[in-house]
XYZ file of C-alpha atoms in Angstrom:
253
model
C 15.126 71.770 187.280
C 11.794 73.409 186.609
C 13.233 74.258 182.703
C 15.484 73.615 181.016
C 19.008 75.959 179.929
C 17.800 75.982 176.294
C 14.538 77.347 177.340
C 15.649 79.908 179.566
C 17.611 80.727 175.872
C 15.131 80.398 174.134
C 12.933 82.780 176.136
C 15.770 85.490 176.325
C 16.179 85.265 172.455
C 12.262 85.550 172.459
C 12.619 88.849 173.992
C 15.526 89.974 172.064
C 12.891 89.668 169.492
C 10.400 91.626 171.096
C 12.593 94.343 172.728
C 14.175 94.991 168.391
C 10.914 95.452 167.186
C 9.736 97.421 170.031
C 12.649 99.744 169.915
C 12.565 99.807 165.692
C 9.393 100.736 166.606
C 9.707 103.699 169.077
C 11.746 105.301 167.205
C 10.004 105.226 164.186
C 7.280 106.973 165.481
C 9.661 109.482 167.488
C 11.395 110.566 164.289
C 7.852 110.278 162.672
C 6.282 112.944 165.207
C 9.163 115.124 165.287
C 8.801 115.490 161.939
C 5.204 117.001 162.135
C 5.953 118.925 165.607
C 8.294 120.500 163.315
C 5.870 120.906 160.650
C 3.737 123.237 163.346
C 6.047 124.430 164.717
C 7.274 125.983 161.316
C 3.104 127.018 160.454
C 3.567 128.926 164.200
C 1.213 126.805 165.330
C 3.872 126.272 168.466
C 6.089 128.922 170.108
C 10.333 128.444 170.923
C 9.691 127.510 174.122
C 6.692 124.976 173.324
C 8.263 123.520 170.620
C 11.641 122.549 172.572
C 9.382 121.165 175.700
C 7.573 118.943 173.348
C 10.689 118.119 171.281
C 11.615 116.706 174.886
C 8.823 115.134 175.793
C 9.114 113.301 172.856
C 12.407 111.941 173.544
C 11.842 111.191 177.169
C 9.273 108.940 176.131
C 10.936 107.606 173.473
C 14.123 106.323 175.789
C 11.299 105.891 177.723
C 10.438 102.296 175.723
C 13.636 101.861 174.725
C 14.575 101.237 178.353
C 11.148 99.259 178.810
C 11.928 97.075 175.961
C 15.965 96.202 176.412
C 15.047 95.423 180.577
C 12.505 92.668 180.154
C 15.067 90.630 178.308
C 17.326 90.872 182.135
C 14.283 89.697 183.071
C 15.165 85.620 182.519
C 18.944 86.853 184.508
C 16.867 86.734 187.933
C 14.516 84.202 187.300
C 17.090 81.735 185.989
C 19.953 82.821 189.188
C 16.829 81.924 191.356
C 17.135 78.407 189.962
C 20.628 77.999 190.128
C 20.589 79.389 193.991
C 17.277 76.592 194.889
C 19.240 73.755 192.872
C 22.660 75.220 194.854
C 20.881 75.171 198.221
C 22.612 72.890 200.823
C 20.053 69.547 201.308
C 21.678 66.801 202.936
C 18.912 64.606 201.211
C 20.940 65.281 198.628
C 23.798 64.002 199.857
C 24.843 59.715 198.726
C 25.635 58.055 201.573
C 27.295 55.134 199.532
C 29.787 57.829 198.441
C 30.974 59.352 201.176
C 31.718 56.005 202.771
C 33.900 55.768 200.125
C 35.490 58.786 201.347
C 35.397 58.528 204.838
C 37.232 55.609 204.667
C 40.739 55.851 204.299
C 41.199 54.880 201.242
C 43.575 56.585 198.538
C 41.292 57.482 195.912
C 43.146 58.314 192.431
C 42.223 60.811 189.715
C 40.760 58.201 188.040
C 37.791 56.813 190.857
C 37.500 60.651 191.643
C 36.585 61.237 187.564
C 34.669 58.204 187.805
C 32.641 60.192 190.911
C 32.121 63.002 189.308
C 30.542 61.784 186.638
C 28.001 59.922 188.537
C 26.966 62.685 190.767
C 27.210 65.400 188.280
C 24.079 66.550 187.929
C 24.217 66.854 192.356
C 24.969 70.044 193.175
C 25.646 68.843 196.537
C 27.871 65.883 195.598
C 29.824 68.360 192.964
C 30.271 70.558 195.663
C 31.879 67.852 198.413
C 33.718 66.068 195.882
C 35.542 68.932 194.465
C 36.247 70.177 198.222
C 38.268 66.378 198.983
C 39.979 66.235 195.552
C 41.147 69.662 196.018
C 41.759 68.786 199.627
C 43.953 65.436 198.993
C 44.928 65.778 195.377
C 46.207 62.207 194.403
C 50.082 62.736 193.540
C 51.115 62.326 189.838
C 52.159 59.609 188.057
C 55.058 60.422 185.888
C 55.161 64.037 184.117
C 51.624 64.511 182.896
C 48.638 65.752 184.745
C 45.164 64.875 185.610
C 43.124 67.321 185.187
C 39.623 65.514 187.213
C 36.212 67.217 185.171
C 33.309 67.893 187.999
C 30.143 69.085 187.106
C 29.182 72.671 186.918
C 28.424 74.288 189.008
C 24.643 76.165 189.346
C 26.921 79.072 189.816
C 29.082 78.920 186.977
C 26.135 78.515 184.881
C 24.847 81.288 185.952
C 27.727 83.406 185.305
C 28.109 81.790 182.033
C 23.661 82.767 181.315
C 24.350 85.718 182.597
C 27.182 86.980 180.215
C 24.929 85.504 177.545
C 21.781 87.821 178.430
C 23.611 91.289 179.026
C 25.365 90.425 175.484
C 21.900 89.767 173.946
C 20.897 92.774 175.587
C 23.956 95.239 174.043
C 23.614 93.066 170.970
C 19.749 94.897 171.147
C 20.813 98.226 171.950
C 23.403 98.758 169.809
C 20.728 97.174 167.237
C 23.587 94.869 165.333
C 23.404 92.532 162.839
C 26.802 91.943 161.590
C 28.127 91.013 158.858
C 30.279 87.542 157.986
C 33.419 87.463 156.018
C 33.087 85.042 153.395
C 29.473 84.138 154.649
C 27.660 87.376 153.821
C 25.758 89.369 156.392
C 23.491 87.828 158.717
C 19.392 87.551 157.549
C 18.155 89.539 161.206
C 18.928 91.006 164.245
C 17.467 86.563 165.785
C 20.159 84.871 163.530
C 23.325 86.907 165.822
C 21.109 86.224 168.983
C 21.519 82.528 168.053
C 24.565 82.533 166.674
C 25.704 83.983 170.475
C 23.514 81.500 171.628
C 25.324 78.715 170.083
C 28.426 80.252 171.697
C 27.278 80.191 175.080
C 26.045 77.085 175.862
C 28.816 75.251 174.283
C 30.231 76.734 177.869
C 27.638 74.953 179.629
C 27.802 71.416 180.491
C 24.774 69.579 179.988
C 22.447 68.517 183.609
C 20.174 64.963 183.169
C 17.291 65.537 180.952
C 18.788 68.433 178.085
C 20.302 68.115 174.985
C 22.652 70.275 173.166
C 22.795 68.248 170.189
C 20.162 69.869 168.537
C 21.481 73.644 169.038
C 21.639 74.533 164.635
C 17.860 73.671 164.638
C 16.646 74.988 168.557
C 19.072 78.227 166.989
C 19.166 78.533 163.861
C 21.367 81.091 162.173
C 20.944 82.086 158.273
C 22.566 84.757 156.358
C 21.367 86.825 153.165
C 23.725 83.560 151.396
C 21.423 80.641 153.100
C 21.914 78.645 156.330
C 25.094 78.519 158.075
C 25.069 74.620 160.197
C 27.131 74.833 163.218
C 27.211 77.627 163.137
C 28.976 76.717 167.068
C 31.310 74.242 165.514
C 34.629 75.149 165.894
C 35.131 73.771 162.355
C 32.814 76.295 161.170
C 34.461 79.342 159.317
C 31.811 81.070 160.789
C 33.369 83.068 163.826
C 33.044 86.086 166.059
C 36.330 86.765 165.217
C 34.557 87.676 161.807
C 32.028 90.236 162.997
C 32.628 94.199 162.677
C 29.548 95.797 164.259
C 30.711 98.873 166.724
C 31.115 97.366 169.857
C 31.984 94.660 171.919
C 30.097 91.619 173.525
C 30.539 90.558 177.073
C 32.426 87.123 177.727
C-alpha cells in the first residue's frame, strides 16, 4: 500500500477540521452580511426586490461554500477505493506456488490447516480470495458440537466498505456540527475529538495489514473532554460509548 490506513483516517480528520472551520466562517459571514444588508434596506438603499434578490444571492454563495467544504471530505474515499481496487486486482505473481500445490494435492485440510494458511497469507488479497473460496467449497466436517470459524484476511472490498462508512459518518458530523456530550464524562472539547473517537471505533473493525500498527490509536487519534483526556476510547471496557451521544443525527453504520 502507498499509505497506511491510519494515514487515510488522519487525512479525513484533517479535512473534517478544515471543513468545520470553513463552514463556520461561511455561516458567520452570511449572518454578518445579512444584517448589514437588512440595515441598508431599512435605510432605503435597496428596494424590496433588490433586497430579496441580494439576500438569495448571499444564501446561495453561503450554501455553495458549505457544500464545497463538505465535498472535500469525500475525496479521500475515492483515493482509498482506488488503492484497494489496485490491491485486489487479479495478479498471478501474487499466487503462492507452494500453497497451491498443497491445495491441489488432494490432502484433506482441517480447520486448523486452513487457519494456518489464512494467517500466512493475510496480507495477500489474491491468496486470501483463493483460500476462502476453497474453504467454502471444501469445508471440513465439524468435530463434536463446537463450530470452528476460520478467520481469513480482510478483503480490499471489505476495507473500502468500512472506510467509506467512517468518512460518511464524519461528513454528517461536520454537516451538523456535532460535538456531543458524554454521560458522566462531560462534553467533548472540540468537534475534532468526536472525529477522532469515530476514527478509533472504525479502525477497531479493521484487520491490520503488514506494516500497520493499531496499538497507538489513543495517541494517533486523541479524544478529550472538557474534564480531561479520555483514555482508550475504542476499548470495550471504556465508559465512553456511542450510546452516550445525543447530538440530533444518526451516524452511518
